[in-house]
Amino acid sequence: MKAIVYHRYGAPDVVSLAEVPKPVPRDNEVLIRILATTVTTGDWRARSLKMPVGFGVLGRLVFGLFGPRQPILGTELAGIVEAVGRSVTRFSVGDAVFAFPGGAFGSHAEYRTMPEDGMIAHKPANLSFEEAAALSFGGTTVLGPLRDTVRIKAGDRVLVVGASGGVGTAAVQIAKHLGADVTGVCSTANVALVRSIGASRVIDYTVEDFATCGDNWDVIVDTSGTAPFPRCERALRPGGRLVVILGSLAQVAGIGRPSKASGKHVIAGVPKILPEHLRTLAEMAEAGAYRPVIDRVYPLAHAAEAHAYVDTGRKRGNVILTVASR
Ligand SMILES: NC(=O)c1ccc[n+]([C@@H]2O[C@H](COP(=O)([O-])OP(=O)(O)OC[C@H]3O[C@@H](n4cnc5c(N)ncnc54)[C@H](OP(=O)(O)O)[C@@H]3O)[C@@H](O)[C@H]2O)c1
């Protein structure tokens, strides 16, 4: 089968099209013919080894000490079940599905296997395969923290910093679905986009600083790494929580966090992701509450161009690779 592979860390041109063996499903696995996948900031980090401040060594430990352990990137996909293992009961040949191998990658290819009880779910009928491919990366990053850890409730005021990116566009929609009144922070070019996905107010960070504007929020979600706790402290209401999606090692380790007496909390670290999260995201999509934002679409063979665009750090929502048509 065709796949996009890389064998050394570096710039976008380290990825290239290659012929690799087609996987064979085990008894408990489904074989998916991939129609669409994405290039995410997860792919960017695994390809470039550019890590948040303090996490440099961890990058090589996670992705491979002397070179990439997994030569095929791609954290998420959507496609059609082509074959099922002998013990599979939840999926049948011909089912439309989406899946999130996440840090196991392997989606920038014509085929991938997934265990039937893993991160795979039926595709929402009202989404295209391109949209379904983009349901998981941003959605799973914020669903658990916002719904189960922070427990957003109706009427909470939520600020999403970096509201126009892959994670931010998911955070705006999911927070709103949970009942929050959402403010988004982004650059001028993305104000209309962020408003269109449900933010009742948008702060253009090139003209106004959320931290000093005098307003305050119950929850601040930082996907941009620009809102460490000391900067947010006054913008958090009493009992407020800062959810750190992108932060330095020092931040994640707790340096600069609030004292217990302040009643404010910082939530950081890699969120726990479960198959139930995919089913919930699919239900939200079917109900019209969550629709992945698609920015650019590239054919699989142009993956290096897609990587170069993701590297800019300025994408709006998600970048898609089309692999095949139905
Ligand atoms: N903790 C986790 O488990 C986890 C999971 C997924 C991702 N992440 C990390 O989260 C980060 C964001 O991921 P992503 O996929 O959403 O990235 P992305 O799609 O590239 O979006 C980044 C966004 O940041 C915005 N931005 C840049 N400078 C800003 C500023 N000064 N203030 C506010 N917003 C600013 C950009 O919007 P404008 O163009 O409008 O400025 C852009 O839309 C990445 O570093 C990624 O590694 C962490």
mmCIF file of C-alpha atoms and ligand atoms in Angstrom:
data_model
loop_
_atom_site.group_PDB
_atom_site.id
_atom_site.type_symbol
_atom_site.label_atom_id
_atom_site.label_comp_id
_atom_site.label_asym_id
_atom_site.label_seq_id
_atom_site.Cartn_x
_atom_site.Cartn_y
_atom_site.Cartn_z
ATOM 1 C CA MET A 1 0.000 0.000 0.000
ATOM 2 C CA LYS A 2 0.992 3.641 -0.295
ATOM 3 C CA ALA A 3 1.980 5.530 2.843
ATOM 4 C CA ILE A 4 3.782 8.703 3.820
ATOM 5 C CA VAL A 5 6.922 7.749 5.736
ATOM 6 C CA TYR A 6 9.797 9.482 7.508
ATOM 7 C CA HIS A 7 13.029 7.983 8.813
ATOM 8 C CA ARG A 8 14.699 10.992 10.403
ATOM 9 C CA TYR A 9 13.506 14.019 12.337
ATOM 10 C CA GLY A 10 13.483 17.370 10.614
ATOM 11 C CA ALA A 11 11.800 19.811 8.225
ATOM 12 C CA PRO A 12 8.625 18.945 6.251
ATOM 13 C CA ASP A 13 10.671 17.423 3.409
ATOM 14 C CA VAL A 14 11.673 14.436 5.575
ATOM 15 C CA VAL A 15 8.264 12.910 4.747
ATOM 16 C CA SER A 16 7.768 11.153 1.411
ATOM 17 C CA LEU A 17 5.469 8.747 -0.381
ATOM 18 C CA ALA A 18 6.521 5.070 -0.226
ATOM 19 C CA GLU A 19 5.229 1.562 -0.816
ATOM 20 C CA VAL A 20 4.898 -0.396 2.451
ATOM 21 C CA PRO A 21 3.262 -3.735 3.364
ATOM 22 C CA LYS A 22 -0.531 -3.654 3.748
ATOM 23 C CA PRO A 23 -1.487 -4.604 7.319
ATOM 24 C CA VAL A 24 -3.474 -7.777 8.035
ATOM 25 C CA PRO A 25 -6.104 -7.609 10.813
ATOM 26 C CA ARG A 26 -5.735 -9.885 13.840
ATOM 27 C CA ASP A 27 -8.775 -11.745 15.201
ATOM 28 C CA ASN A 28 -9.901 -8.745 17.281
ATOM 29 C CA GLU A 29 -9.073 -6.071 14.687
ATOM 30 C CA VAL A 30 -10.733 -4.317 11.774
ATOM 31 C CA LEU A 31 -8.886 -3.313 8.610
ATOM 32 C CA ILE A 32 -9.845 0.226 7.551
ATOM 33 C CA ARG A 33 -9.479 1.561 4.010
ATOM 34 C CA ILE A 34 -8.573 5.153 4.848
ATOM 35 C CA LEU A 35 -10.337 7.881 2.877
ATOM 36 C CA ALA A 36 -9.115 10.908 4.847
ATOM 37 C CA THR A 37 -6.630 11.721 7.599
ATOM 38 C CA THR A 38 -5.157 14.892 9.098
ATOM 39 C CA VAL A 39 -1.820 16.570 9.697
ATOM 40 C CA THR A 40 -1.927 17.831 13.279
ATOM 41 C CA THR A 41 0.430 19.563 15.639
ATOM 42 C CA GLY A 42 1.016 16.054 17.049
ATOM 43 C CA ASP A 43 2.491 15.067 13.658
ATOM 44 C CA TRP A 44 4.489 18.292 13.603
ATOM 45 C CA ARG A 45 6.045 17.551 17.013
ATOM 46 C CA ALA A 46 6.799 13.897 16.163
ATOM 47 C CA ARG A 47 8.357 14.906 12.831
ATOM 48 C CA SER A 48 10.347 17.953 13.945
ATOM 49 C CA LEU A 49 11.024 17.007 17.592
ATOM 50 C CA LYS A 50 10.127 20.607 18.466
ATOM 51 C CA MET A 51 8.794 20.203 21.981
ATOM 52 C CA PRO A 52 7.388 22.637 24.570
ATOM 53 C CA VAL A 53 10.035 24.301 26.772
ATOM 54 C CA GLY A 54 11.637 21.694 29.061
ATOM 55 C CA PHE A 55 10.227 18.652 27.220
ATOM 56 C CA GLY A 56 13.113 18.300 24.692
ATOM 57 C CA VAL A 57 14.567 15.009 25.985
ATOM 58 C CA LEU A 58 11.113 13.535 26.471
ATOM 59 C CA GLY A 59 10.453 13.946 22.720
ATOM 60 C CA ARG A 60 13.184 11.470 21.773
ATOM 61 C CA LEU A 61 12.119 9.053 24.512
ATOM 62 C CA VAL A 62 8.527 9.107 23.238
ATOM 63 C CA PHE A 63 9.103 9.154 19.460
ATOM 64 C CA GLY A 64 12.397 7.208 19.214
ATOM 65 C CA LEU A 65 15.871 7.867 20.603
ATOM 66 C CA PHE A 66 17.955 7.606 17.390
ATOM 67 C CA GLY A 67 15.163 8.185 14.859
ATOM 68 C CA PRO A 68 11.408 7.777 14.515
ATOM 69 C CA ARG A 69 10.162 4.482 15.968
ATOM 70 C CA GLN A 70 6.933 4.670 13.931
ATOM 71 C CA PRO A 71 7.760 5.694 10.337
ATOM 72 C CA ILE A 72 4.142 6.496 9.422
ATOM 73 C CA LEU A 73 2.626 9.595 11.051
ATOM 74 C CA GLY A 74 -1.091 10.444 11.305
ATOM 75 C CA THR A 75 -3.004 10.462 14.577
ATOM 76 C CA GLU A 76 -6.556 10.209 13.195
ATOM 77 C CA LEU A 77 -8.477 8.909 10.194
ATOM 78 C CA ALA A 78 -11.846 8.184 8.651
ATOM 79 C CA GLY A 79 -12.662 5.432 6.196
ATOM 80 C CA ILE A 80 -14.484 2.211 5.418
ATOM 81 C CA VAL A 81 -14.075 -1.160 7.115
ATOM 82 C CA GLU A 82 -12.610 -3.463 4.461
ATOM 83 C CA ALA A 83 -12.149 -6.643 6.528
ATOM 84 C CA VAL A 84 -12.771 -7.813 10.106
ATOM 85 C CA GLY A 85 -10.971 -10.378 12.282
ATOM 86 C CA ARG A 86 -12.763 -13.588 13.320
ATOM 87 C CA SER A 87 -13.860 -12.374 16.766
ATOM 88 C CA VAL A 88 -15.013 -8.867 15.755
ATOM 89 C CA THR A 89 -18.702 -8.232 16.518
ATOM 90 C CA ARG A 90 -19.117 -4.444 16.700
ATOM 91 C CA PHE A 91 -18.073 -3.576 13.141
ATOM 92 C CA SER A 92 -18.905 -5.091 9.746
ATOM 93 C CA VAL A 93 -17.352 -4.862 6.309
ATOM 94 C CA GLY A 94 -18.587 -1.661 4.646
ATOM 95 C CA ASP A 95 -19.107 0.319 7.894
ATOM 96 C CA ALA A 96 -18.042 3.966 7.752
ATOM 97 C CA VAL A 97 -15.792 4.649 10.757
ATOM 98 C CA PHE A 98 -13.388 7.151 12.244
ATOM 99 C CA ALA A 99 -10.482 6.301 14.506
ATOM 100 C CA PHE A 100 -7.860 7.900 16.724
ATOM 101 C CA PRO A 101 -4.642 5.910 17.051
ATOM 102 C CA GLY A 102 -3.223 9.099 18.609
ATOM 103 C CA GLY A 103 0.421 8.669 19.641
ATOM 104 C CA ALA A 104 0.545 5.243 17.937
ATOM 105 C CA PHE A 105 0.163 7.179 14.620
ATOM 106 C CA GLY A 106 0.033 5.165 11.339
ATOM 107 C CA SER A 107 -2.873 6.982 9.629
ATOM 108 C CA HIS A 108 -0.995 8.598 6.715
ATOM 109 C CA ALA A 109 -1.535 5.453 4.664
ATOM 110 C CA GLU A 110 -4.083 3.657 2.533
ATOM 111 C CA TYR A 111 -4.887 1.140 5.296
ATOM 112 C CA ARG A 112 -4.652 0.795 9.051
ATOM 113 C CA THR A 113 -5.856 -1.836 11.495
ATOM 114 C CA MET A 114 -7.523 -0.954 14.811
ATOM 115 C CA PRO A 115 -8.671 -3.246 17.657
ATOM 116 C CA GLU A 116 -12.471 -3.202 17.714
ATOM 117 C CA ASP A 117 -12.494 -2.177 21.395
ATOM 118 C CA GLY A 118 -9.906 0.583 20.768
ATOM 119 C CA MET A 119 -10.231 4.187 19.662
ATOM 120 C CA ILE A 120 -12.652 3.579 16.784
ATOM 121 C CA ALA A 121 -16.319 4.492 16.332
ATOM 122 C CA HIS A 122 -18.950 4.693 13.632
ATOM 123 C CA LYS A 123 -18.768 7.859 11.526
ATOM 124 C CA PRO A 124 -21.539 10.406 12.102
ATOM 125 C CA ALA A 125 -23.737 10.265 8.993
ATOM 126 C CA ASN A 126 -23.944 14.050 8.666
ATOM 127 C CA LEU A 127 -20.167 14.593 8.427
ATOM 128 C CA SER A 128 -17.992 14.123 5.345
ATOM 129 C CA PHE A 129 -15.050 11.718 5.663
ATOM 130 C CA GLU A 130 -12.752 14.765 5.760
ATOM 131 C CA GLU A 131 -14.680 16.231 8.696
ATOM 132 C CA ALA A 132 -14.904 12.866 10.484
ATOM 133 C CA ALA A 133 -11.147 12.396 10.142
ATOM 134 C CA ALA A 134 -10.723 15.638 12.108
ATOM 135 C CA LEU A 135 -13.138 14.833 14.947
ATOM 136 C CA SER A 136 -10.653 13.310 17.354
ATOM 137 C CA PHE A 137 -7.367 15.179 17.853
ATOM 138 C CA GLY A 138 -8.820 18.423 19.168
ATOM 139 C CA GLY A 139 -11.996 16.817 20.496
ATOM 140 C CA THR A 140 -10.309 14.195 22.676
ATOM 141 C CA THR A 141 -7.773 16.722 23.958
ATOM 142 C CA VAL A 142 -10.459 18.864 25.573
ATOM 143 C CA LEU A 143 -13.541 16.664 26.121
ATOM 144 C CA GLY A 144 -12.283 14.911 29.279
ATOM 145 C CA PRO A 145 -10.707 18.006 30.880
ATOM 146 C CA LEU A 146 -13.755 20.222 30.226
ATOM 147 C CA ARG A 147 -16.558 17.725 30.930
ATOM 148 C CA ASP A 148 -15.050 15.469 33.641
ATOM 149 C CA THR A 149 -12.207 17.398 35.309
ATOM 150 C CA VAL A 150 -13.410 20.999 35.218
ATOM 151 C CA ARG A 151 -17.068 19.928 34.987
ATOM 152 C CA ILE A 152 -18.241 22.916 33.026
ATOM 153 C CA LYS A 153 -21.835 23.684 33.895
ATOM 154 C CA ALA A 154 -24.523 25.814 32.315
ATOM 155 C CA GLY A 155 -23.715 29.500 32.602
ATOM 156 C CA ASP A 156 -19.971 29.100 33.304
ATOM 157 C CA ARG A 157 -17.878 31.740 31.572
ATOM 158 C CA VAL A 158 -15.101 30.036 29.593
ATOM 159 C CA LEU A 159 -12.179 31.748 27.819
ATOM 160 C CA VAL A 160 -10.366 29.789 25.077
ATOM 161 C CA VAL A 161 -6.925 31.236 24.229
ATOM 162 C CA GLY A 162 -5.869 30.026 20.759
ATOM 163 C CA ALA A 163 -9.530 29.570 19.789
ATOM 164 C CA SER A 164 -8.914 29.258 16.035
ATOM 165 C CA GLY A 165 -6.566 26.243 16.051
ATOM 166 C CA GLY A 166 -7.290 22.531 15.936
ATOM 167 C CA VAL A 167 -7.702 22.211 19.697
ATOM 168 C CA GLY A 168 -9.203 25.678 20.161
ATOM 169 C CA THR A 169 -12.025 25.210 17.637
ATOM 170 C CA ALA A 170 -12.939 21.956 19.407
ATOM 171 C CA ALA A 171 -12.744 23.630 22.841
ATOM 172 C CA VAL A 172 -15.054 26.495 21.821
ATOM 173 C CA GLN A 173 -17.717 24.117 20.491
ATOM 174 C CA ILE A 174 -17.500 21.573 23.322
ATOM 175 C CA ALA A 175 -17.554 24.232 26.064
ATOM 176 C CA LYS A 176 -20.585 25.816 24.435
ATOM 177 C CA HIS A 177 -22.294 22.413 24.139
ATOM 178 C CA LEU A 178 -21.711 21.906 27.887
ATOM 179 C CA GLY A 179 -23.611 25.139 28.524
ATOM 180 C CA ALA A 180 -20.827 27.674 28.845
ATOM 181 C CA ASP A 181 -20.777 31.230 27.614
ATOM 182 C CA VAL A 182 -17.575 31.197 25.549
ATOM 183 C CA THR A 183 -15.079 33.959 24.799
ATOM 184 C CA GLY A 184 -12.419 33.164 22.198
ATOM 185 C CA VAL A 185 -8.969 34.738 21.839
ATOM 186 C CA CYS A 186 -7.367 34.784 18.367
ATOM 187 C CA SER A 187 -5.799 37.083 15.789
ATOM 188 C CA THR A 188 -7.769 39.526 13.618
ATOM 189 C CA ALA A 189 -8.057 37.186 10.620
ATOM 190 C CA ASN A 190 -9.859 34.542 12.687
ATOM 191 C CA VAL A 191 -12.366 36.647 14.653
ATOM 192 C CA ALA A 192 -15.304 35.845 12.344
ATOM 193 C CA LEU A 193 -14.456 32.118 12.326
ATOM 194 C CA VAL A 194 -14.368 31.889 16.117
ATOM 195 C CA ARG A 195 -17.660 33.747 16.400
ATOM 196 C CA SER A 196 -19.220 31.430 13.789
ATOM 197 C CA ILE A 197 -18.477 28.308 15.859
ATOM 198 C CA GLY A 198 -20.217 29.611 18.964
ATOM 199 C CA ALA A 199 -18.147 32.183 20.845
ATOM 200 C CA SER A 200 -20.417 34.948 22.123
ATOM 201 C CA ARG A 201 -17.408 37.278 22.288
ATOM 202 C CA VAL A 202 -14.030 37.252 20.565
ATOM 203 C CA ILE A 203 -10.942 39.083 21.816
ATOM 204 C CA ASP A 204 -8.467 39.957 19.052
ATOM 205 C CA TYR A 205 -5.149 39.608 20.876
ATOM 206 C CA THR A 206 -3.490 42.054 18.496
ATOM 207 C CA VAL A 207 -5.641 44.902 19.871
ATOM 208 C CA GLU A 208 -6.749 43.796 23.361
ATOM 209 C CA ASP A 209 -5.190 41.734 26.172
ATOM 210 C CA PHE A 210 -7.666 39.400 27.922
ATOM 211 C CA ALA A 211 -5.472 39.399 31.033
ATOM 212 C CA THR A 212 -5.754 43.146 31.642
ATOM 213 C CA CYS A 213 -9.116 44.007 30.076
ATOM 214 C CA GLY A 214 -10.886 43.878 33.463
ATOM 215 C CA ASP A 215 -13.134 40.917 32.634
ATOM 216 C CA ASN A 216 -12.929 37.510 34.308
ATOM 217 C CA TRP A 217 -13.830 33.859 33.646
ATOM 218 C CA ASP A 218 -14.588 30.623 35.541
ATOM 219 C CA VAL A 219 -12.380 28.589 33.221
ATOM 220 C CA ILE A 220 -9.469 29.591 30.977
ATOM 221 C CA VAL A 221 -8.260 27.041 28.397
ATOM 222 C CA ASP A 222 -4.794 27.856 27.006
ATOM 223 C CA THR A 223 -3.946 26.076 23.737
ATOM 224 C CA SER A 224 -1.357 28.673 22.707
ATOM 225 C CA GLY A 225 1.144 28.584 25.580
ATOM 226 C CA THR A 226 0.694 32.324 26.128
ATOM 227 C CA ALA A 227 -1.386 32.229 29.312
ATOM 228 C CA PRO A 228 0.609 30.831 32.273
ATOM 229 C CA PHE A 229 -1.129 31.113 35.645
ATOM 230 C CA PRO A 230 0.596 34.298 36.877
ATOM 231 C CA ARG A 231 -0.681 36.073 33.731
ATOM 232 C CA CYS A 232 -4.230 34.680 34.112
ATOM 233 C CA GLU A 233 -4.604 35.025 37.852
ATOM 234 C CA ARG A 234 -6.611 38.260 37.835
ATOM 235 C CA ALA A 235 -8.719 37.091 34.886
ATOM 236 C CA LEU A 236 -9.852 33.986 36.800
ATOM 237 C CA ARG A 237 -12.888 34.305 39.024
ATOM 238 C CA PRO A 238 -12.694 32.990 42.618
ATOM 239 C CA GLY A 239 -12.548 29.177 42.338
ATOM 240 C CA GLY A 240 -11.535 29.547 38.667
ATOM 241 C CA ARG A 241 -9.525 26.934 36.803
ATOM 242 C CA LEU A 242 -6.795 27.246 34.167
ATOM 243 C CA VAL A 243 -6.638 24.271 31.777
ATOM 244 C CA VAL A 244 -3.133 24.113 30.291
ATOM 245 C CA ILE A 245 -3.122 22.400 26.886
ATOM 246 C CA LEU A 246 0.257 23.855 25.914
ATOM 247 C CA GLY A 247 2.641 24.767 28.698
ATOM 248 C CA SER A 248 6.286 24.486 29.703
ATOM 249 C CA LEU A 249 7.588 21.622 31.851
ATOM 250 C CA ALA A 250 7.866 24.080 34.742
ATOM 251 C CA GLN A 251 4.168 24.921 34.409
ATOM 252 C CA VAL A 252 3.123 21.283 34.204
ATOM 253 C CA ALA A 253 5.333 20.509 37.215
ATOM 254 C CA GLY A 254 3.450 23.114 39.211
ATOM 255 C CA ILE A 255 5.919 26.013 39.367
ATOM 256 C CA GLY A 256 4.048 29.311 39.619
ATOM 257 C CA ARG A 257 0.760 27.637 40.509
ATOM 258 C CA PRO A 258 -1.761 29.207 42.872
ATOM 259 C CA SER A 259 -1.658 28.644 46.605
ATOM 260 C CA LYS A 260 -4.470 26.549 48.103
ATOM 261 C CA ALA A 261 -5.756 29.661 49.820
ATOM 262 C CA SER A 262 -6.456 31.347 46.471
ATOM 263 C CA GLY A 263 -9.091 28.702 45.642
ATOM 264 C CA LYS A 264 -7.901 28.737 42.014
ATOM 265 C CA HIS A 265 -6.595 25.648 40.247
ATOM 266 C CA VAL A 266 -4.333 24.720 37.347
ATOM 267 C CA ILE A 267 -5.114 21.561 35.386
ATOM 268 C CA ALA A 268 -2.189 20.323 33.275
ATOM 269 C CA GLY A 269 -0.785 17.128 31.824
ATOM 270 C CA VAL A 270 -1.820 14.657 29.142
ATOM 271 C CA PRO A 271 -5.555 13.986 29.407
ATOM 272 C CA LYS A 272 -6.906 10.438 29.704
ATOM 273 C CA ILE A 273 -8.597 9.460 26.423
ATOM 274 C CA LEU A 274 -11.189 6.670 26.186
ATOM 275 C CA PRO A 275 -13.184 5.027 23.348
ATOM 276 C CA GLU A 276 -16.314 6.483 24.973
ATOM 277 C CA HIS A 277 -14.944 9.940 24.132
ATOM 278 C CA LEU A 278 -15.065 9.125 20.402
ATOM 279 C CA ARG A 279 -18.669 7.949 20.677
ATOM 280 C CA THR A 280 -19.575 11.134 22.564
ATOM 281 C CA LEU A 281 -17.881 13.320 19.938
ATOM 282 C CA ALA A 282 -19.798 11.440 17.211
ATOM 283 C CA GLU A 283 -23.082 11.993 19.073
ATOM 284 C CA MET A 284 -22.286 15.672 19.467
ATOM 285 C CA ALA A 285 -21.568 15.900 15.733
ATOM 286 C CA GLU A 286 -24.791 14.094 14.886
ATOM 287 C CA ALA A 287 -26.711 16.518 17.114
ATOM 288 C CA GLY A 288 -25.147 19.449 15.253
ATOM 289 C CA ALA A 289 -23.190 20.592 18.328
ATOM 290 C CA TYR A 290 -19.672 19.885 17.039
ATOM 291 C CA ARG A 291 -18.386 20.169 13.482
ATOM 292 C CA PRO A 292 -14.623 20.085 12.878
ATOM 293 C CA VAL A 293 -13.370 23.201 11.110
ATOM 294 C CA ILE A 294 -11.539 22.360 7.886
ATOM 295 C CA ASP A 295 -8.849 24.741 6.710
ATOM 296 C CA ARG A 296 -6.856 23.233 3.818
ATOM 297 C CA VAL A 297 -7.175 19.877 2.027
ATOM 298 C CA TYR A 298 -4.188 18.203 0.316
ATOM 299 C CA PRO A 299 -3.873 14.887 -1.520
ATOM 300 C CA LEU A 300 -1.842 12.276 0.397
ATOM 301 C CA ALA A 301 1.087 12.599 -2.010
ATOM 302 C CA HIS A 302 1.388 16.305 -1.058
ATOM 303 C CA ALA A 303 1.836 15.556 2.657
ATOM 304 C CA ALA A 304 5.088 17.535 2.840
ATOM 305 C CA GLU A 305 3.215 20.697 1.756
ATOM 306 C CA ALA A 306 0.564 20.036 4.386
ATOM 307 C CA HIS A 307 3.284 19.650 7.037
ATOM 308 C CA ALA A 308 4.856 22.947 5.946
ATOM 309 C CA TYR A 309 1.518 24.695 6.423
ATOM 310 C CA VAL A 310 0.930 23.118 9.858
ATOM 311 C CA ASP A 311 4.463 24.228 10.840
ATOM 312 C CA THR A 312 3.397 27.867 10.470
ATOM 313 C CA GLY A 313 1.360 27.542 13.700
ATOM 314 C CA ARG A 314 -1.374 29.575 12.021
ATOM 315 C CA LYS A 315 -3.768 26.943 10.709
ATOM 316 C CA ARG A 316 -7.475 27.471 11.226
ATOM 317 C CA GLY A 317 -8.893 24.270 12.670
ATOM 318 C CA ASN A 318 -7.713 21.225 10.765
ATOM 319 C CA VAL A 319 -5.563 20.289 7.766
ATOM 320 C CA ILE A 320 -6.768 17.250 5.822
ATOM 321 C CA LEU A 321 -5.016 14.681 3.637
ATOM 322 C CA THR A 322 -7.344 12.916 1.214
ATOM 323 C CA VAL A 323 -6.232 9.341 0.649
ATOM 324 C CA ALA A 324 -8.942 7.837 -1.567
ATOM 325 C CA SER A 325 -12.489 8.473 -2.663
ATOM 326 C CA ARG A 326 -15.376 6.256 -1.637
HETATM 327 N N1 LIG B 1 -1.718 18.565 26.211
HETATM 328 C C1 LIG B 1 -2.075 17.785 25.208
HETATM 329 O O1 LIG B 1 -2.386 16.625 25.390
HETATM 330 C C2 LIG B 1 -2.124 18.355 23.820
HETATM 331 C C3 LIG B 1 -2.929 17.753 22.867
HETATM 332 C C4 LIG B 1 -3.021 18.339 21.600
HETATM 333 C C5 LIG B 1 -2.270 19.461 21.301
HETATM 334 N N2 LIG B 1 -1.458 19.992 22.251
HETATM 335 C C6 LIG B 1 -0.670 21.198 21.946
HETATM 336 O O2 LIG B 1 -1.568 22.281 21.860
HETATM 337 C C7 LIG B 1 -1.028 23.273 21.009
HETATM 338 C C8 LIG B 1 -2.112 23.777 20.067
HETATM 339 O O3 LIG B 1 -2.447 22.734 19.197
HETATM 340 P P1 LIG B 1 -3.361 23.008 17.930
HETATM 341 O O4 LIG B 1 -3.412 21.732 17.202
HETATM 342 O O5 LIG B 1 -4.616 23.656 18.333
HETATM 343 O O6 LIG B 1 -2.435 24.068 17.137
HETATM 344 P P2 LIG B 1 -2.822 24.970 15.873
HETATM 345 O O7 LIG B 1 -3.959 24.354 15.162
HETATM 346 O O8 LIG B 1 -1.567 25.243 15.145
HETATM 347 O O9 LIG B 1 -3.385 26.295 16.513
HETATM 348 C C9 LIG B 1 -2.584 27.135 17.253
HETATM 349 C C10 LIG B 1 -3.361 28.427 17.395
HETATM 350 O O10 LIG B 1 -2.667 29.272 18.297
HETATM 351 C C11 LIG B 1 -3.056 30.580 17.971
HETATM 352 N N3 LIG B 1 -2.115 31.560 18.510
HETATM 353 C C12 LIG B 1 -0.856 31.819 18.107
HETATM 354 N N4 LIG B 1 -0.352 32.813 18.878
HETATM 355 C C13 LIG B 1 -1.316 33.182 19.758
HETATM 356 C C14 LIG B 1 -1.421 34.145 20.798
HETATM 357 N N5 LIG B 1 -0.399 34.945 21.097
HETATM 358 N N6 LIG B 1 -2.567 34.242 21.516
HETATM 359 C C15 LIG B 1 -3.607 33.423 21.226
HETATM 360 N N7 LIG B 1 -3.582 32.504 20.246
HETATM 361 C C16 LIG B 1 -2.448 32.371 19.522
HETATM 362 C C17 LIG B 1 -3.159 30.614 16.457
HETATM 363 O O11 LIG B 1 -4.253 31.446 16.114
HETATM 364 P P3 LIG B 1 -4.036 32.825 15.331
HETATM 365 O O12 LIG B 1 -3.511 32.440 13.961
HETATM 366 O O13 LIG B 1 -5.421 33.409 15.288
HETATM 367 O O14 LIG B 1 -3.055 33.602 16.129
HETATM 368 C C18 LIG B 1 -3.486 29.163 16.087
HETATM 369 O O15 LIG B 1 -4.790 29.024 15.593
HETATM 370 C C19 LIG B 1 0.162 22.626 20.289
HETATM 371 O O16 LIG B 1 1.357 23.144 20.824
HETATM 372 C C20 LIG B 1 0.032 21.162 20.604
HETATM 373 O O17 LIG B 1 1.296 20.512 20.674
HETATM 374 C C21 LIG B 1 -1.377 19.480 23.498
#
